[in-house]
Each structure stands twice: as structure tokens, then as C-alpha cells.
CSV table of C-alpha atoms in Angstrom, one decimal:
chain,number,residue,atom,x,y,z
D,18,MET,CA,37.4,222.8,131.2
D,19,ASP,CA,40.9,221.0,132.2
D,20,PHE,CA,43.4,222.6,134.4
D,21,SER,CA,46.7,221.4,134.4
D,22,TYR,CA,49.5,222.1,137.3
D,23,GLN,CA,53.0,223.1,136.8
D,24,LEU,CA,55.2,220.4,138.4
D,25,TYR,CA,57.9,222.8,139.7
D,26,SER,CA,55.4,223.7,141.9
D,27,ALA,CA,55.7,220.5,143.5
D,28,ARG,CA,59.8,219.9,142.7
D,29,ASN,CA,60.3,219.4,146.7
D,30,GLU,CA,58.0,216.5,146.9
D,31,ALA,CA,59.8,213.3,147.6
D,32,SER,CA,57.8,210.9,144.5
D,33,LEU,CA,56.9,212.7,141.4
D,34,ASP,CA,54.5,209.4,141.3
D,35,GLU,CA,53.1,209.9,144.5
D,36,THR,CA,52.4,213.4,143.8
D,37,LEU,CA,50.8,212.6,140.2
D,38,ARG,CA,48.4,210.3,141.5
D,39,THR,CA,47.5,212.7,143.7
D,40,LEU,CA,47.1,215.5,141.5
D,41,LYS,CA,44.9,213.3,139.2
D,42,SER,CA,42.7,212.2,142.3
D,43,LEU,CA,42.1,216.1,142.9
D,44,GLY,CA,40.9,216.9,139.5
D,45,TYR,CA,43.6,217.8,137.3
D,46,ALA,CA,43.9,216.1,133.6
D,47,GLN,CA,47.2,217.5,133.0
D,48,VAL,CA,50.4,218.9,134.4
D,49,GLU,CA,53.3,221.0,132.7
D,50,GLY,CA,56.7,219.8,133.2
D,51,TRP,CA,59.9,221.5,133.5
D,52,GLY,CA,63.1,221.5,132.3
D,53,GLY,CA,64.7,219.1,135.5
D,54,GLN,CA,62.6,216.5,134.9
D,55,PHE,CA,63.5,215.2,131.5
D,56,ALA,CA,66.6,213.2,131.8
D,57,ASP,CA,64.8,210.2,131.3
D,58,PRO,CA,61.9,211.3,129.3
D,59,ALA,CA,60.3,207.4,128.9
D,60,ALA,CA,59.9,207.1,132.4
D,61,LEU,CA,58.5,210.1,132.8
D,62,ALA,CA,56.2,209.1,130.4
D,63,GLN,CA,55.1,205.9,131.7
D,64,SER,CA,54.7,207.7,135.2
D,65,LEU,CA,52.5,209.9,133.2
D,66,LYS,CA,50.5,207.1,132.1
D,67,SER,CA,50.4,205.1,135.3
D,68,ALA,CA,48.7,208.3,136.9
D,69,GLY,CA,46.0,208.8,134.2
D,70,LEU,CA,47.8,212.1,133.2
D,71,THR,CA,48.9,214.1,130.2
D,72,MET,CA,51.9,216.2,129.7
D,73,PRO,CA,50.7,218.8,126.8
D,74,THR,CA,53.0,221.7,127.9
D,75,ALA,CA,56.3,221.7,129.8
D,76,HIS,CA,59.2,224.7,130.1
D,77,MET,CA,62.8,224.0,129.1
D,78,GLY,CA,65.6,226.7,129.4
D,79,TYR,CA,67.3,228.4,126.4
D,80,GLY,CA,70.2,226.0,126.7
D,81,GLN,CA,68.2,222.8,126.5
D,82,LEU,CA,66.1,224.1,124.0
D,83,THR,CA,69.2,225.1,121.4
D,84,ASP,CA,69.9,221.5,121.0
D,85,THR,CA,66.4,221.4,119.2
D,86,ASP,CA,66.8,217.8,118.1
D,87,ALA,CA,67.1,216.9,121.4
D,88,ALA,CA,64.2,218.9,122.6
D,89,LEU,CA,61.8,217.4,120.2
D,90,LYS,CA,62.6,214.1,121.0
D,91,ILE,CA,61.9,214.7,124.6
D,92,ALA,CA,58.7,216.1,123.0
D,93,ASP,CA,57.6,213.3,121.0
D,94,THR,CA,58.9,210.7,123.8
D,95,VAL,CA,56.3,212.3,126.5
D,96,GLY,CA,54.0,213.2,124.3
D,97,ILE,CA,54.4,217.2,124.8
D,98,GLN,CA,52.6,219.4,122.2
D,99,THR,CA,53.9,223.0,123.0
D,100,ILE,CA,57.2,223.8,124.7
D,101,TYR,CA,57.7,227.0,126.6
D,102,CYS,CA,60.8,228.7,127.4
D,103,PRO,CA,60.8,229.7,131.0
D,104,ALA,CA,62.8,232.8,131.3
D,105,PRO,CA,65.8,234.4,129.6
D,106,PRO,CA,68.8,232.7,129.7
D,107,SER,CA,70.9,235.0,132.2
D,108,ASP,CA,71.4,237.2,135.2
D,109,ASP,CA,71.9,240.0,132.4
D,110,PHE,CA,68.3,240.4,131.4
D,111,ARG,CA,66.9,240.4,134.8
D,112,LYS,CA,69.6,243.2,136.0
D,113,GLY,CA,68.6,245.1,132.3
D,114,SER,CA,71.9,244.3,130.4
D,115,GLY,CA,70.7,241.4,128.1
D,116,ASN,CA,70.3,241.6,124.5
D,117,TRP,CA,66.7,240.8,124.0
D,118,GLN,CA,66.5,241.5,120.2
D,119,GLU,CA,69.3,238.8,119.8
D,120,PHE,CA,67.4,236.4,122.5
D,121,ALA,CA,64.1,237.3,120.5
D,122,GLU,CA,65.6,235.9,117.3
D,123,GLY,CA,67.5,233.1,118.7
D,124,LEU,CA,64.0,232.0,120.4
D,125,GLY,CA,62.3,232.8,116.5
D,126,LYS,CA,65.1,230.3,115.4
D,127,ILE,CA,64.0,227.6,117.9
D,128,ALA,CA,60.2,228.5,117.3
D,129,ALA,CA,60.8,227.7,113.2
D,130,ALA,CA,62.3,224.7,114.0
D,131,PHE,CA,59.3,223.2,116.2
D,132,THR,CA,56.7,224.4,113.9
D,133,LYS,CA,58.3,222.4,111.0
D,134,ALA,CA,58.1,219.6,113.5
D,135,GLY,CA,54.3,220.1,114.3
D,136,LYS,CA,54.6,221.2,117.6
D,137,GLY,CA,54.6,224.7,119.2
D,138,PHE,CA,56.7,226.7,120.8
D,139,GLY,CA,56.6,229.8,122.7
D,140,TYR,CA,58.0,232.3,125.6
D,141,HIS,CA,56.6,232.5,129.2
D,142,ASN,CA,57.3,235.8,131.1
D,143,HIS,CA,58.5,237.2,134.5
D,144,HIS,CA,58.1,241.1,135.2
D,145,TRP,CA,61.6,241.6,133.2
D,146,GLU,CA,59.9,241.5,130.1
D,147,PHE,CA,57.7,244.4,130.4
D,148,SER,CA,60.5,247.2,130.9
D,149,LYS,CA,60.9,249.5,127.8
D,150,ASP,CA,63.7,250.2,125.4
D,151,ALA,CA,64.4,253.6,124.0
D,152,ASN,CA,62.1,252.7,121.2
D,153,GLY,CA,59.2,252.2,123.4
D,154,LYS,CA,59.5,248.6,122.6
D,155,THR,CA,59.2,245.9,126.0
D,156,PRO,CA,60.9,242.6,125.2
D,157,MET,CA,57.6,240.9,125.6
D,158,GLU,CA,56.8,242.7,122.0
D,159,LEU,CA,60.6,242.0,120.8
D,160,ILE,CA,59.9,238.3,121.1
D,161,LEU,CA,56.8,238.3,119.9
D,162,GLU,CA,57.5,240.1,116.9
D,163,ALA,CA,61.0,238.4,116.0
D,164,SER,CA,58.9,235.2,114.8
D,165,PRO,CA,54.9,234.8,114.3
D,166,ASP,CA,55.7,231.2,115.2
D,167,THR,CA,56.3,232.6,118.7
D,168,GLN,CA,53.6,231.7,121.0
D,169,TRP,CA,52.8,233.2,124.8
D,170,GLU,CA,52.2,231.4,127.5
D,171,MET,CA,50.9,234.7,129.7
D,172,ASP,CA,52.0,234.5,133.5
D,173,LEU,CA,49.3,237.0,134.4
D,174,ALA,CA,50.3,237.4,137.9
D,175,TRP,CA,53.8,238.2,137.1
D,176,VAL,CA,52.3,240.8,134.2
D,177,ILE,CA,50.4,242.4,137.3
D,178,LYS,CA,54.0,242.5,139.3
D,179,ALA,CA,55.1,244.5,136.1
D,180,ASN,CA,52.7,246.9,137.1
D,181,GLU,CA,51.3,246.1,133.8
D,182,ASP,CA,47.3,245.5,133.0
D,183,PRO,CA,46.7,241.9,131.8
D,184,LEU,CA,43.6,242.7,130.5
D,185,ALA,CA,45.5,245.6,128.1
D,186,TRP,CA,48.1,243.1,127.0
D,187,LEU,CA,45.1,240.2,126.3
D,188,ASP,CA,43.3,243.0,124.2
D,189,LYS,CA,46.7,243.8,122.5
D,190,LEU,CA,48.2,240.6,121.9
D,191,GLY,CA,45.9,238.3,122.6
D,192,SER,CA,46.0,236.4,119.4
D,193,ARG,CA,49.6,235.1,120.4
D,194,ILE,CA,48.6,233.7,123.9
D,195,THR,CA,47.9,229.7,123.9
D,196,ALA,CA,48.6,229.0,127.5
D,197,VAL,CA,48.2,231.3,131.0
D,198,HIS,CA,49.4,230.4,133.9
D,199,VAL,CA,46.8,230.6,137.1
D,200,LYS,CA,48.4,232.3,140.1
D,201,ASP,CA,47.5,234.2,142.9
D,202,ILE,CA,49.4,237.1,144.7
D,203,ALA,CA,49.0,237.5,148.4
D,204,PRO,CA,47.5,240.6,150.3
D,205,PRO,CA,50.9,242.8,151.2
D,206,GLY,CA,52.9,242.2,153.9
D,207,GLU,CA,51.3,238.4,153.7
D,208,LYS,CA,52.9,234.6,152.9
D,209,ALA,CA,56.1,236.4,153.1
D,210,ASP,CA,57.7,232.8,153.5
D,211,GLU,CA,56.0,231.8,150.0
D,212,ASP,CA,57.6,234.8,148.6
D,213,GLY,CA,53.8,236.8,148.7
D,214,TRP,CA,52.3,234.3,146.4
D,215,ALA,CA,49.1,232.3,147.4
D,216,ASP,CA,47.0,229.8,146.9
D,217,VAL,CA,44.2,230.7,143.6
D,218,GLY,CA,41.0,232.2,145.5
D,219,THR,CA,42.9,232.8,148.8
D,220,GLY,CA,45.1,236.1,147.3
D,221,THR,CA,44.1,239.2,145.5
D,222,LEU,CA,43.3,238.2,142.1
D,223,ASP,CA,39.7,237.8,141.0
D,224,TRP,CA,40.3,234.4,139.1
D,225,LYS,CA,37.1,233.9,138.0
D,226,GLN,CA,36.7,237.1,135.9
D,227,TYR,CA,40.3,236.5,134.4
D,228,ILE,CA,39.5,233.1,133.1
D,229,ALA,CA,36.5,234.6,131.4
D,230,GLU,CA,38.5,237.6,129.8
D,231,VAL,CA,41.7,235.0,128.8
D,232,LYS,CA,38.6,232.7,127.1
D,233,ALA,CA,37.1,235.4,125.1
D,234,LYS,CA,40.3,237.4,124.2
D,235,SER,CA,43.0,235.1,123.9
D,236,GLN,CA,43.8,231.7,121.8
D,237,ALA,CA,44.6,230.1,125.6
D,238,LYS,CA,43.9,226.1,125.5
D,239,TYR,CA,46.1,225.5,128.7
D,240,PHE,CA,45.2,227.1,132.1
D,241,VAL,CA,47.9,225.9,134.3
D,242,LEU,CA,48.3,226.5,138.0
D,243,GLU,CA,51.3,227.5,139.5
D,244,HIS,CA,53.0,228.3,142.7
D,245,ASP,CA,56.4,229.5,142.8
D,246,LYS,CA,57.4,228.8,146.6
D,247,PRO,CA,54.3,226.8,148.2
D,248,SER,CA,55.2,225.7,151.7
D,249,ASP,CA,52.7,222.6,150.8
D,250,ALA,CA,52.4,221.9,147.4
D,251,ILE,CA,49.6,219.8,147.9
D,252,ARG,CA,47.6,221.9,149.6
D,253,PHE,CA,48.1,224.1,147.0
D,254,ALA,CA,46.5,222.1,144.5
D,255,ARG,CA,43.8,221.1,146.6
D,256,THR,CA,42.9,224.7,147.5
D,257,SER,CA,43.4,226.2,144.2
D,258,MET,CA,41.1,222.8,142.2
D,259,ALA,CA,38.3,223.5,144.9
D,260,THR,CA,38.2,227.3,144.4
D,261,LEU,CA,38.2,226.5,140.4
D,262,LYS,CA,35.6,224.0,140.7
D,263,GLY,CA,33.6,226.2,142.8
D,264,TYR,CA,33.4,229.1,139.8
D,265,GLY,CA,32.1,226.6,137.7
D,266,VAL,CA,34.4,227.1,134.7
């Protein structure tokens, strides 16, 4: 199976072109873009072509996505098939005071426009999306209930950080999951300089089993490796790919 790499993990690398070529040499077939990379979509498309990579998925912030025509134009230029909103639009949501229902409805409107244009649209979680409201609903459920067109890119490690069982969510909403972030969590007290994240296979998560569960219980087409704060983005890419190749998946 093909694996993708979330380029936010390599945001501090000096050269995008060199990073793309390196990722290709390590066995990656795809990359996932992020909002800061779309100032020149045509140049980005050329860089991807030169490296022999595709960008079937990308992240764009809610503010970018509200100009839906511009977002769709970027997707067409770069060859992106599905865009995921990576987070809520303000700190209010992180602090527990954001209006999740209103946000969910806004995402639903964007999803409808993307669907009409023949593109996919969805939401990528952190841990904030799993606190329950007065009715026992989580923000993640509100987001998906607001529109049948809104997909879910499950960041499985953040689900665990929210003290939730990702397998239970796969059982419950696997039909809405179209991509998964492959990310590892370091043992307690380790990798403090990397915010407690780890290269895939060096942390605490059994990704061989999780990949099998995701494939069996969801609609995920994209498996995207991500590390939120690697001290060495290429080391993360190399070590994680070696782990996945060792799984034989």
C-alpha cells in the first residue's frame, strides 16, 4: 500500500524540492500539503511532478476554506482530491467556549460545495473534539452529523490523547473515515523536546494492528505519516517508513 507524508512535519526544512526528492527516495508515493504551501499552486504542482509524487490530500484552515472557489482552484491546480480542515478556527474552541454546532454547519456548507465540484472534504481531529456537551454529544459527532458530505480524517494518536478508544470510534463511525494520520506517542516522560511524539514504531502504539483495524473497519484510502514536532523531519520519515515496510502492509 502507498503511504503519504504530512508536509507540516517538514515545515522547518530549508528546501521543499529537496525534501520531496528525499521522501520519494525513502518510498513515499504521496504527500499531504498544508495551508502555508499554497501561495503558488502552479509551482507546487511542478515540484511534485519533478519529484514523482502526488498530493491527493491537503489541509487548509477554516479561513482559507471559506473562500471555497479559491480553495477549489488550488485543489484543481495541484491535483488534490480531498481537503481536510485541520482544526477549529480559534482558541475559543480549544478553551471550551467555541460554538461547535455553528462551526459544524459551516463545514457542512463547504463540504456541499466540494461535493458539487467533484472533490472530497472533511475534518481532521485533535483532542478537543471529544469533550461531551450537555446532550452527551462530542464535537466530532456534531461535525459529522451536520452534513453527510463531511468526511473524517482520523488522527488516531490524538484520539488516544483524548483518552478515547480509537477502535470504538472506528466501529461507530468508520464509514465516515476516509484518511488516517499515522503518528506515534513516546513512552511517558520521553521525547519531551518533541512534545512527547515519536517516530512510528519507536513509541507505544501498535501500528501494525491499528492499520489492520483501519483497513477492516473504515473507508480510509490514505495513510498519512505525521509528527507534530520532529527534531529531524527526515529521520522521522526514514525510521517510520522502515517500520511500515517491516510490517509488510
